[in-house]
Tab-separated table of C-alpha atoms and ligand atoms in Angstrom:
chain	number	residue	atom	x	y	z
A	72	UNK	CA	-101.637	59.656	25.084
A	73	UNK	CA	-99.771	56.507	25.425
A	74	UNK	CA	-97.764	56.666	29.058
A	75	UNK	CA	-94.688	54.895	30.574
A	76	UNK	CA	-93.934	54.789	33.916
A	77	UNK	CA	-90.431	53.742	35.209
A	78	UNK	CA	-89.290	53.398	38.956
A	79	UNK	CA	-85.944	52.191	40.736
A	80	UNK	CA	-85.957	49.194	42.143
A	81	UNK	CA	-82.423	48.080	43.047
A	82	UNK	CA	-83.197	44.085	44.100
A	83	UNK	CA	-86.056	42.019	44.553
A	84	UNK	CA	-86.387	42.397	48.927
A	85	UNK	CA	-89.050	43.164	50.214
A	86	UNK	CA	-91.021	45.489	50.949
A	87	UNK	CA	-88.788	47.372	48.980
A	88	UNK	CA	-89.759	46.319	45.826
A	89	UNK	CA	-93.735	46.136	46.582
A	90	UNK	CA	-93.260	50.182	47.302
A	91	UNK	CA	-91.519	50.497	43.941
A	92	UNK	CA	-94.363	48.827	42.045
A	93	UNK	CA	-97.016	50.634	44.341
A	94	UNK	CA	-94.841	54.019	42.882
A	95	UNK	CA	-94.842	52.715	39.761
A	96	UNK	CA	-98.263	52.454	39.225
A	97	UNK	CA	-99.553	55.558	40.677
A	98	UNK	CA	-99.080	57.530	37.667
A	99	UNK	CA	-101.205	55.071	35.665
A	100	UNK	CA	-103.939	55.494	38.521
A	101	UNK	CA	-102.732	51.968	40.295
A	102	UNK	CA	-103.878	48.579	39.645
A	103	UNK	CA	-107.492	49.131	40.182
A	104	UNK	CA	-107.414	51.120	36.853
A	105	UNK	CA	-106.871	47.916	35.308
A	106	UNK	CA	-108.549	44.998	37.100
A	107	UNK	CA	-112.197	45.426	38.630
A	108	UNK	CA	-113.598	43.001	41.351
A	109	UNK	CA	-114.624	39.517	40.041
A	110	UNK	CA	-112.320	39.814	37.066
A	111	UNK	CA	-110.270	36.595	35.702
A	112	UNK	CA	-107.058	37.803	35.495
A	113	UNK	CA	-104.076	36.217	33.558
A	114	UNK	CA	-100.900	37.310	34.767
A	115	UNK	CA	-98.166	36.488	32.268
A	116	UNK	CA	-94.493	35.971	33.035
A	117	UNK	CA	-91.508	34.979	31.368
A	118	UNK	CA	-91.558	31.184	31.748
A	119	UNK	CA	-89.504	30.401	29.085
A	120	UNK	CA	-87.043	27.175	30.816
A	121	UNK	CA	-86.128	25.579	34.059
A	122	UNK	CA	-83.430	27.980	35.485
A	123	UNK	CA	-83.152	29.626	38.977
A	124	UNK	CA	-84.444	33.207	39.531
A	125	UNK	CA	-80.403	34.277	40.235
A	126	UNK	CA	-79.997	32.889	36.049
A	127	UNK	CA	-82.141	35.868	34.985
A	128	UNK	CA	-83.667	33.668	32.333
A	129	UNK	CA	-87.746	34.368	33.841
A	130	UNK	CA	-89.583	36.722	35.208
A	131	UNK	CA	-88.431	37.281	38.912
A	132	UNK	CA	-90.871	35.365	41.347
A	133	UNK	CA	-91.093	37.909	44.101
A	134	UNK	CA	-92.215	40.389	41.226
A	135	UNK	CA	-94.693	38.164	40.218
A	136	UNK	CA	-96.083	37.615	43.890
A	137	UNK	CA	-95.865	41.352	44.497
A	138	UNK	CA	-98.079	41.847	41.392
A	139	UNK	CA	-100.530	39.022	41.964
A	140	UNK	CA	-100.958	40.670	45.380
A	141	UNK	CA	-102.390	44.243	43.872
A	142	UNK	CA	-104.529	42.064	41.522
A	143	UNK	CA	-106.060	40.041	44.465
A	144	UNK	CA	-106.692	43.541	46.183
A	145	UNK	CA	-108.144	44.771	43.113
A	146	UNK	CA	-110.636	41.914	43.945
A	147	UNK	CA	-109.978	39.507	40.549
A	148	UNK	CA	-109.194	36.074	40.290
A	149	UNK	CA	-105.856	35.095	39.807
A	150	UNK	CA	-103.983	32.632	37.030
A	151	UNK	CA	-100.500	32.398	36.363
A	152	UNK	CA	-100.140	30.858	32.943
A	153	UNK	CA	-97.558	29.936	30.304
A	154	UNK	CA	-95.857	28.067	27.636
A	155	UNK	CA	-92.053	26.538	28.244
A	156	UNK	CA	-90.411	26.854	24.979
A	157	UNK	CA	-89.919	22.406	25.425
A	158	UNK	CA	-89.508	21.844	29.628
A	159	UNK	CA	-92.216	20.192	31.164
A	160	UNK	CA	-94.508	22.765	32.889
A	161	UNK	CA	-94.172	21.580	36.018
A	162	UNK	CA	-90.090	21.277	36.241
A	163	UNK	CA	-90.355	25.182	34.789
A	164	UNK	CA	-92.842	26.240	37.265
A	165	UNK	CA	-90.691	24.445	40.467
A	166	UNK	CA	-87.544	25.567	38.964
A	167	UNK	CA	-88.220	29.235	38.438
A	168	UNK	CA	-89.956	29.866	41.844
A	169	UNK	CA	-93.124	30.408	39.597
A	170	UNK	CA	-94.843	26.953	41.257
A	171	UNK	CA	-94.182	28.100	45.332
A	172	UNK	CA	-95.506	32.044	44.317
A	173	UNK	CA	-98.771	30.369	42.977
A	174	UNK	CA	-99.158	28.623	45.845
A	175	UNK	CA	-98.528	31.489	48.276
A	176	UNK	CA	-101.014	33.590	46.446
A	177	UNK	CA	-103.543	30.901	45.917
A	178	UNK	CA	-103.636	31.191	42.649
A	179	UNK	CA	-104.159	28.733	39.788
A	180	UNK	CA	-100.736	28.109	37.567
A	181	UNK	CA	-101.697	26.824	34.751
A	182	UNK	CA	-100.039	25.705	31.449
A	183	UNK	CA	-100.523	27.523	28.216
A	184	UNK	CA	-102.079	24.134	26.208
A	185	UNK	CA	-105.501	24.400	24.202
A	186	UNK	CA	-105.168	26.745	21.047
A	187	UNK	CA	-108.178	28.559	19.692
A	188	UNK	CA	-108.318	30.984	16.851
A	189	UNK	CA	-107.527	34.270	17.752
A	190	UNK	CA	-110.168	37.098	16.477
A	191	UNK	CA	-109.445	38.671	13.362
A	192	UNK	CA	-107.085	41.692	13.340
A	193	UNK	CA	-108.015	44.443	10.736
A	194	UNK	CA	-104.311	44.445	8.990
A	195	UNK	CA	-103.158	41.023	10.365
A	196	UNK	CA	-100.843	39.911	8.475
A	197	UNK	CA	-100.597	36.543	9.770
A	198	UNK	CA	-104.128	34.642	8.844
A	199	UNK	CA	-105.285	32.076	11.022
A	200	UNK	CA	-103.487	32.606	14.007
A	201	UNK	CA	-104.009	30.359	16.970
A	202	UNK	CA	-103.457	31.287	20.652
A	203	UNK	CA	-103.852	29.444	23.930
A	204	UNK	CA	-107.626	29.352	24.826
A	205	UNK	CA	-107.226	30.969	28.339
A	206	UNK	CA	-104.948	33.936	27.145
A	207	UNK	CA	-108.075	35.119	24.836
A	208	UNK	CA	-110.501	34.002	27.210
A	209	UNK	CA	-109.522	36.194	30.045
A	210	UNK	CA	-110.673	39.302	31.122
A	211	UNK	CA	-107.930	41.253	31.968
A	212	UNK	CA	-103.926	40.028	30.705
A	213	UNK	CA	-101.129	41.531	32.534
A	214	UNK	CA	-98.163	40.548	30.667
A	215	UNK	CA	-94.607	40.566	33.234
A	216	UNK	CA	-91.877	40.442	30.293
A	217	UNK	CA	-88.329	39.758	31.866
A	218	UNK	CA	-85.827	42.413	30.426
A	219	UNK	CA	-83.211	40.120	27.618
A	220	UNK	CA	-81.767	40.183	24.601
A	221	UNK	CA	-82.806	38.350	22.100
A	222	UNK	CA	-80.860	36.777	19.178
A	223	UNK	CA	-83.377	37.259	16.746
A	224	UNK	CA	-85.425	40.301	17.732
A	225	UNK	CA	-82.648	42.322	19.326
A	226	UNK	CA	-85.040	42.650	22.659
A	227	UNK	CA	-87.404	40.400	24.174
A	228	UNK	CA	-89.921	43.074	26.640
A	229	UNK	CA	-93.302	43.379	26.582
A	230	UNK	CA	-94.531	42.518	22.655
A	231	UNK	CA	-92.425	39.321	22.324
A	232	UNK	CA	-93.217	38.067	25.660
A	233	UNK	CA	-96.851	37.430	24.109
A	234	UNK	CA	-95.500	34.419	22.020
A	235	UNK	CA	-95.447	32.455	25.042
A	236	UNK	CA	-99.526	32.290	24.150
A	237	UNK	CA	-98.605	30.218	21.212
A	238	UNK	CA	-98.717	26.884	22.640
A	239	UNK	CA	-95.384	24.601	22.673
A	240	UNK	CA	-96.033	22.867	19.729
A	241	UNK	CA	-97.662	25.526	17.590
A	242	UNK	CA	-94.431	27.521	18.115
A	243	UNK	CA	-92.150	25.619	16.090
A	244	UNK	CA	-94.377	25.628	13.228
A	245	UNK	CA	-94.805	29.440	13.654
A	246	UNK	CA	-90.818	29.564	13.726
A	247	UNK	CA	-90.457	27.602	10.777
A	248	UNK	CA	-93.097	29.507	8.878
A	249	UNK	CA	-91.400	33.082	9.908
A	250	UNK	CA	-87.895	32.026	10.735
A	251	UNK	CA	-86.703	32.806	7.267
A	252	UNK	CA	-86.613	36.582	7.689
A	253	UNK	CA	-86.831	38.966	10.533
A	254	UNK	CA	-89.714	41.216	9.638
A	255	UNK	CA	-91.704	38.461	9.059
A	256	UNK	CA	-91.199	37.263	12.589
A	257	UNK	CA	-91.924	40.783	13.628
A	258	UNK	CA	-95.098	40.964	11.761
A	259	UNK	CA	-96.565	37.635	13.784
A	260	UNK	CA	-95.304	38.970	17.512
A	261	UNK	CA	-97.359	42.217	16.503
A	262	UNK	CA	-100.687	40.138	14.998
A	263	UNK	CA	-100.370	38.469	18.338
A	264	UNK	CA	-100.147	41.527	20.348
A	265	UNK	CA	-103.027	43.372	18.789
A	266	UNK	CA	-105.084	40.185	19.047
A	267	UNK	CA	-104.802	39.812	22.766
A	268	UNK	CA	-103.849	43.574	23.627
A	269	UNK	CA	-102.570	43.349	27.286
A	270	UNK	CA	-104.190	45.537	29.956
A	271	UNK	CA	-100.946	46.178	31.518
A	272	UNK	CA	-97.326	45.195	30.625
A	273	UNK	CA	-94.993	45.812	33.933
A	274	UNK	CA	-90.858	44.849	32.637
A	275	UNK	CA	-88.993	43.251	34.880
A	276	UNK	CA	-85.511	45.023	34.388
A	277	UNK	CA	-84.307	44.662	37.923
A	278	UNK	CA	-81.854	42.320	36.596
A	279	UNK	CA	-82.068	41.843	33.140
A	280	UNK	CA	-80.001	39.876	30.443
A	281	UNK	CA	-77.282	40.973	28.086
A	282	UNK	CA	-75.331	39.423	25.110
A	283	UNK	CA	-76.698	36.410	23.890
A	284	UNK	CA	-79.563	35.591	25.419
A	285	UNK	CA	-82.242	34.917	25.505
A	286	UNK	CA	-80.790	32.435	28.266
A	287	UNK	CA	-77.705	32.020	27.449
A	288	UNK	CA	-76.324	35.631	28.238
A	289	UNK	CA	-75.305	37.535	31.134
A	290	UNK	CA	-77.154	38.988	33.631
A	291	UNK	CA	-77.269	42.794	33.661
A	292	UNK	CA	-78.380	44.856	36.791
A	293	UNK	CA	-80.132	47.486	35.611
A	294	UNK	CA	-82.216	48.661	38.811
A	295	UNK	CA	-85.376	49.460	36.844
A	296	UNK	CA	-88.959	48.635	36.544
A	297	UNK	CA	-91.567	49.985	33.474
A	298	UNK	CA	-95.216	49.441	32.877
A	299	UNK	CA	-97.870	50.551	30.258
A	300	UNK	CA	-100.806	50.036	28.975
A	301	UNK	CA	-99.576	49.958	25.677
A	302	UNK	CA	-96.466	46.984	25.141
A	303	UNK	CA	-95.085	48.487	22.394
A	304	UNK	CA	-94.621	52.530	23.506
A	305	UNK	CA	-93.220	50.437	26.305
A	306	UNK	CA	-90.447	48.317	24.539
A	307	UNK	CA	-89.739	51.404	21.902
A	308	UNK	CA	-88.896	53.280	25.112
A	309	UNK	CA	-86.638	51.244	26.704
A	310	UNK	CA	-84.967	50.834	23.241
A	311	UNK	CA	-84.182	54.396	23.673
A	312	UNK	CA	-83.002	54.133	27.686
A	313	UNK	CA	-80.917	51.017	26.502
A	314	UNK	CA	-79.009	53.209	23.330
A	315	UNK	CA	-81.002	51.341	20.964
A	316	UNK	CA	-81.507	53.059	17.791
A	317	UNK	CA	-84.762	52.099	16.545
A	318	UNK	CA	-84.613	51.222	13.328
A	319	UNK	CA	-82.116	48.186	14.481
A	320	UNK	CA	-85.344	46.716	16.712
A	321	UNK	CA	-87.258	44.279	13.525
A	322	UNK	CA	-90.360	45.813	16.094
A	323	UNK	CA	-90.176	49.110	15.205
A	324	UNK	CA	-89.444	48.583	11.324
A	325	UNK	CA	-92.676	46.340	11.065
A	326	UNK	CA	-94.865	48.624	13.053
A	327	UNK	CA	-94.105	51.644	11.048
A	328	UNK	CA	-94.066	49.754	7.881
A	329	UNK	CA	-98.022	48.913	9.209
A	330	UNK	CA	-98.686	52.400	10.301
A	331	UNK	CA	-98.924	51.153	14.296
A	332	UNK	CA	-96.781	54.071	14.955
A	333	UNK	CA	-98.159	57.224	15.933
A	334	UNK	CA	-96.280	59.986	17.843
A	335	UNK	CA	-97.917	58.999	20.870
A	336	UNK	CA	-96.579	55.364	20.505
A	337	UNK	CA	-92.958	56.713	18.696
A	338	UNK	CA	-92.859	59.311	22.402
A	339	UNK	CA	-94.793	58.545	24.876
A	340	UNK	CA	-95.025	60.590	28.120
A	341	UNK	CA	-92.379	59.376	30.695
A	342	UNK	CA	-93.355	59.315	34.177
A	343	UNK	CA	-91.925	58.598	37.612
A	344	UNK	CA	-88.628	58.196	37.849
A	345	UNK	CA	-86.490	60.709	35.707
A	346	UNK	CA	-85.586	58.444	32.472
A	347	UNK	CA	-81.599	59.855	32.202
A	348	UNK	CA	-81.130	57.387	35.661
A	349	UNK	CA	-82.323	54.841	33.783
A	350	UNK	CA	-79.960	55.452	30.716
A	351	UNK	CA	-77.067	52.652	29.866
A	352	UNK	CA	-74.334	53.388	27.343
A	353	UNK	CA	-73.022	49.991	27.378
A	354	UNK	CA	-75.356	47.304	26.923
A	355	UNK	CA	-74.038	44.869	25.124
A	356	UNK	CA	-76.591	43.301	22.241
A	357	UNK	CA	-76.660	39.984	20.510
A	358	UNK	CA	-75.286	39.765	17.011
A	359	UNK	CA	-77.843	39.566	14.884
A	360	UNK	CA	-78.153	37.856	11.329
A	361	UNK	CA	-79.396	40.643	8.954
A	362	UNK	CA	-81.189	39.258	6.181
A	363	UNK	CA	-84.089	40.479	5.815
A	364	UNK	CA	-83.346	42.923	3.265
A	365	UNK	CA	-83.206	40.575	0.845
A	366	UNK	CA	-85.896	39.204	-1.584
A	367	UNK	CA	-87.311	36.103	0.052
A	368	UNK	CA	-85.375	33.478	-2.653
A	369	UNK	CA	-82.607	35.371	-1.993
A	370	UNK	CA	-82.795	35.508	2.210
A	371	UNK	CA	-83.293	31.967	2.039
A	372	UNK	CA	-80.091	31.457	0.036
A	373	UNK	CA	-77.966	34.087	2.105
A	374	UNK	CA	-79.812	32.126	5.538
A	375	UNK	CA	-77.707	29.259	3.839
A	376	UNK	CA	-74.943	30.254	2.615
A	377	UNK	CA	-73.775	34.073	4.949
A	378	UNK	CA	-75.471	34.284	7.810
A	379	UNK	CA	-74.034	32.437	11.527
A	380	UNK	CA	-75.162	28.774	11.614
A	381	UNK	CA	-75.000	26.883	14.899
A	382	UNK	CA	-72.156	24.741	16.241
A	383	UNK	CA	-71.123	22.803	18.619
A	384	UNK	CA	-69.573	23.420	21.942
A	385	UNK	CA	-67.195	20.327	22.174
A	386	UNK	CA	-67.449	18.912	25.669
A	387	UNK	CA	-70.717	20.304	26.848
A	388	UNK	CA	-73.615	18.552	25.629
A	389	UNK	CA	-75.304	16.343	27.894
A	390	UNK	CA	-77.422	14.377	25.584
A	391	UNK	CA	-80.673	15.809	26.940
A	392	UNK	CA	-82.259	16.559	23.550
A	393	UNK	CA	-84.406	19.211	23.994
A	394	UNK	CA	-82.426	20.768	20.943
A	395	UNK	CA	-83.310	18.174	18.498
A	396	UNK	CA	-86.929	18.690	20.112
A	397	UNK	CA	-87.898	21.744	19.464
A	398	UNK	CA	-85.583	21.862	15.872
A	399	UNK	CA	-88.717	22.954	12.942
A	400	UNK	CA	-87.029	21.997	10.387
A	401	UNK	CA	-85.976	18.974	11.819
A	402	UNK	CA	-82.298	18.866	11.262
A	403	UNK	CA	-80.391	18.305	14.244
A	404	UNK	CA	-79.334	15.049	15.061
A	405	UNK	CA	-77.539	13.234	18.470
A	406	UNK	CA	-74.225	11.801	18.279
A	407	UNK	CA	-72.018	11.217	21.143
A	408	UNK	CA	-70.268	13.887	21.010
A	409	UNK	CA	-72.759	16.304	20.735
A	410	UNK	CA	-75.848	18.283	18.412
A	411	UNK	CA	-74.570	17.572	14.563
A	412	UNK	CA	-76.813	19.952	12.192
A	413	UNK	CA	-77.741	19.578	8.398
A	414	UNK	CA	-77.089	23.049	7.378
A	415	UNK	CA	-78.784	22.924	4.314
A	416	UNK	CA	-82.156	22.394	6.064
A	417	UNK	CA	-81.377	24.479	9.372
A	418	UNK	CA	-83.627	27.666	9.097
A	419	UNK	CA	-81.115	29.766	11.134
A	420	UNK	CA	-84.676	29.973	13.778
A	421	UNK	CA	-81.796	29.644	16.625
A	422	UNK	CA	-84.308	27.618	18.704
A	423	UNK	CA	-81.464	24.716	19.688
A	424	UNK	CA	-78.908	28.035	21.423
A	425	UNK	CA	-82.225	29.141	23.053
A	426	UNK	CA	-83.287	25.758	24.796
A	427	UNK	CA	-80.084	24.635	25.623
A	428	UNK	CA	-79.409	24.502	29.140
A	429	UNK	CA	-75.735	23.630	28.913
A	430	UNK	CA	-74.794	26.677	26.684
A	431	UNK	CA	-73.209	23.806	24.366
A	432	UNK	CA	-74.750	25.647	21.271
A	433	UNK	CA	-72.838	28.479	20.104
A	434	UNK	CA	-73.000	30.277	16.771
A	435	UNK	CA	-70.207	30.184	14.453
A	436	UNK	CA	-70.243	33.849	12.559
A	437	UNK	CA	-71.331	34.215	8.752
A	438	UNK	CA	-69.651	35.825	6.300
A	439	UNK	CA	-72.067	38.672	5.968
A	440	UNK	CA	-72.076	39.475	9.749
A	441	UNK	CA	-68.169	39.050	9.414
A	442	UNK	CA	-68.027	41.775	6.342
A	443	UNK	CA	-70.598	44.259	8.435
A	444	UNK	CA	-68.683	43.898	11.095
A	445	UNK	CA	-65.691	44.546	9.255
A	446	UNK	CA	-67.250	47.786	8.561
A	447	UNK	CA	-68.175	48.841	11.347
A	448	UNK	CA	-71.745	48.366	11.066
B	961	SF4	S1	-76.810	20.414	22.764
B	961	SF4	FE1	-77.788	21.111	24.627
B	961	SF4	S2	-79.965	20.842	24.284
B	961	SF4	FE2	-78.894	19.597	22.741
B	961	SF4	S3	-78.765	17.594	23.656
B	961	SF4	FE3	-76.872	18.647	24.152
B	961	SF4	S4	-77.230	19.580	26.154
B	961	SF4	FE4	-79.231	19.004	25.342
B	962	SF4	S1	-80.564	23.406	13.881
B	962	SF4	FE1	-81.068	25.002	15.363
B	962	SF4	S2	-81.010	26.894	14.167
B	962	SF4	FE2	-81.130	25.202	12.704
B	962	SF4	S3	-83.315	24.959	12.298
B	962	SF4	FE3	-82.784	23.526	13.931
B	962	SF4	S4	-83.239	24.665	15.816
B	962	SF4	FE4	-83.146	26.161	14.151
């Protein structure tokens, strides 16, 4: 029986939040159920750019030391790993907090760098996958998602956090290879998941984001923490705390249309802290660019043509170019005033918004989000 455990946590003090986590993971028989002495453990956050813990953007330090703490009493060995989606490591790992938690744990923080191929899947869909060498070396992965929306799958939590094992450069091509429809995206963030299958995934929702992240939104107290052995029973469930409906997350569609949903997964037990304190009417959700209905000639021509394209925010951009960086299809260009896109290469991936650290990207809306909107879809 898959199991989710939530707990309050109302900030990041201690020792408050060290006695949430420690009531957290009793139900799921505490951390010792998951690491045994002499294990190398990879510990997971949300590294995903250079902003301050107060931004919301990463995984909260102090949750990460808190964690790394029951791991080293648990007896394994400790690394703290990702993959900034274009920041150099080391400015990600100061900025965040990430760098002075390593050190105060003595672990190793290491950079998500040498991909390996990752062992066949039965019902992959995605053949020849390649993930960072230490993820699918380790013994034991605990995977600390951050809590955010996400403009192109709704929700980043605990599946979607995995894609940080895709190293930097690999993750373009993946974007550009599944950036033309939804599901398809979906499909890869689940071939990665069952490849590497976390031990434990613990959600940082103390704070969490809301609107359009997944860094440029706004941060959202939501008081709550959530672990499982299973990612996905994990993120289906806080769909349903959040007033998702399900089959608006591109996770759930995929997963069903694979058969990865059982009941157990679909309704998993809820322990620890009753789930209606948890509940939010009013979290506001990205808007989304729906068209992956469509036959794949057809997506690619409504990408083009209906869907939100990004613009840019006169006044803002600092010339930095991590957009035109990280751009797969390689159509964004510098000019002085600002990003200037070739829309009839841009994939719609949304990669430029996400890296952006001067929110000078914004989207300008399509017709076909305009005409859903306009009824009230
Ligand atoms: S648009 Fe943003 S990411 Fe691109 S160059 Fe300007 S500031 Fe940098
Ligand atoms: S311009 Fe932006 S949205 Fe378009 S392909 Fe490049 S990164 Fe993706």
């Amino acid at each position: 029986m898959s199991t989710v455990a939530l707990a309050k946590c109302p900030n990041y003090d201690s020792p408050g939040l060290d006695r949430a986590l420690e009531l957290l993971l009793e139900p799921l028989c505490g951390m010792g159920a998951f690491v045994r002495p002499g294990q190398r453990v990879l510990i997971k956050p949300n590294m995903l750019s250079g902003h301050a813990p107060e931004r919301q953007v990463t995984t909260h330090p102090a949750l990460v030391l808190a964690v790394g703490r029951l791991v080293r009493q648990a007896g394994g060995s400790l690394v703290i790993a990702d993959s900034p989606a274009i920041e150099p490591f080391g400015r990600v790992a100061a900025k965040t907090g990430l760098a002075q938690t390593a050190s105060e744990l003595g672990a190793e923080l290491r950079e998500l760098t040498e991909p390996m191929p990752a062992p066949a899947v039965p019902g992959a869909i995605f053949k020849g996958l390649q993930l960072a060498r230490l993820a699918l070396e380790a013994d034991v992965i605990i995977n600390l998602p951050k809590l955010k929306t996400h403009g192109q799958m709704l929700l980043t939590m605990g599946v979607k956090n995995l894609f940080g094992t895709v190293v930097a450069q690999r993750k373009s091509e993946w974007h550009l290879v599944a950036g033309v429809d939804r599901p398809a995206f979906a499909n890869l963030l689940l071939d990665i998941h069952q490849a590497l299958r976390p031990a434990l995934t613990i959600l940082d929702g103390v704070w969490g984001m809301e609107g359009q992240g997944p860094s440029n939104g706004r941060p959202r107290h939501l008081g709550l923490l959530a672990a499982s052995a299973d990612a996905l029973a994990l993120d289906l469930s806080l769909c349903r705390l959040l007033g998702v409906p399900l089959p608006s997350y591109p996770l759930y569609l995929a997963a069903r249309q694979r058969g990865l949903l059982n009941p157990e997964v679909e309704n998993p037990r809820l322990v620890g802290d009753p789930a209606a304190e948890f509940a939010v009417a009013d979290f506001k959700l990205p808007d989304l660019q729906s068209v992956g209905f469509l036959p794949r000639p057809l997506a690619r021509l409504a990408q083009r043509h209906l869907v939100s394209k990004p613009v840019a925010r006169p006044g803002r951009c600092r010339a930095c170019g991590q957009c035109q960086k990280i751009c797969p299809a390689g159509c964004l260009s510098l000019e002085r005033e600002g990003p200037r896109f070739d829309y009839q290469r841009c994939i719609r991936c949304y990669c430029c918004q996400e890296v952006c650290p001067e929110d000078a990207i914004a989207f300008e809306r399509g017709l076909l989000l305009k005409t859903l909107q306009r009824l009230g879809r």
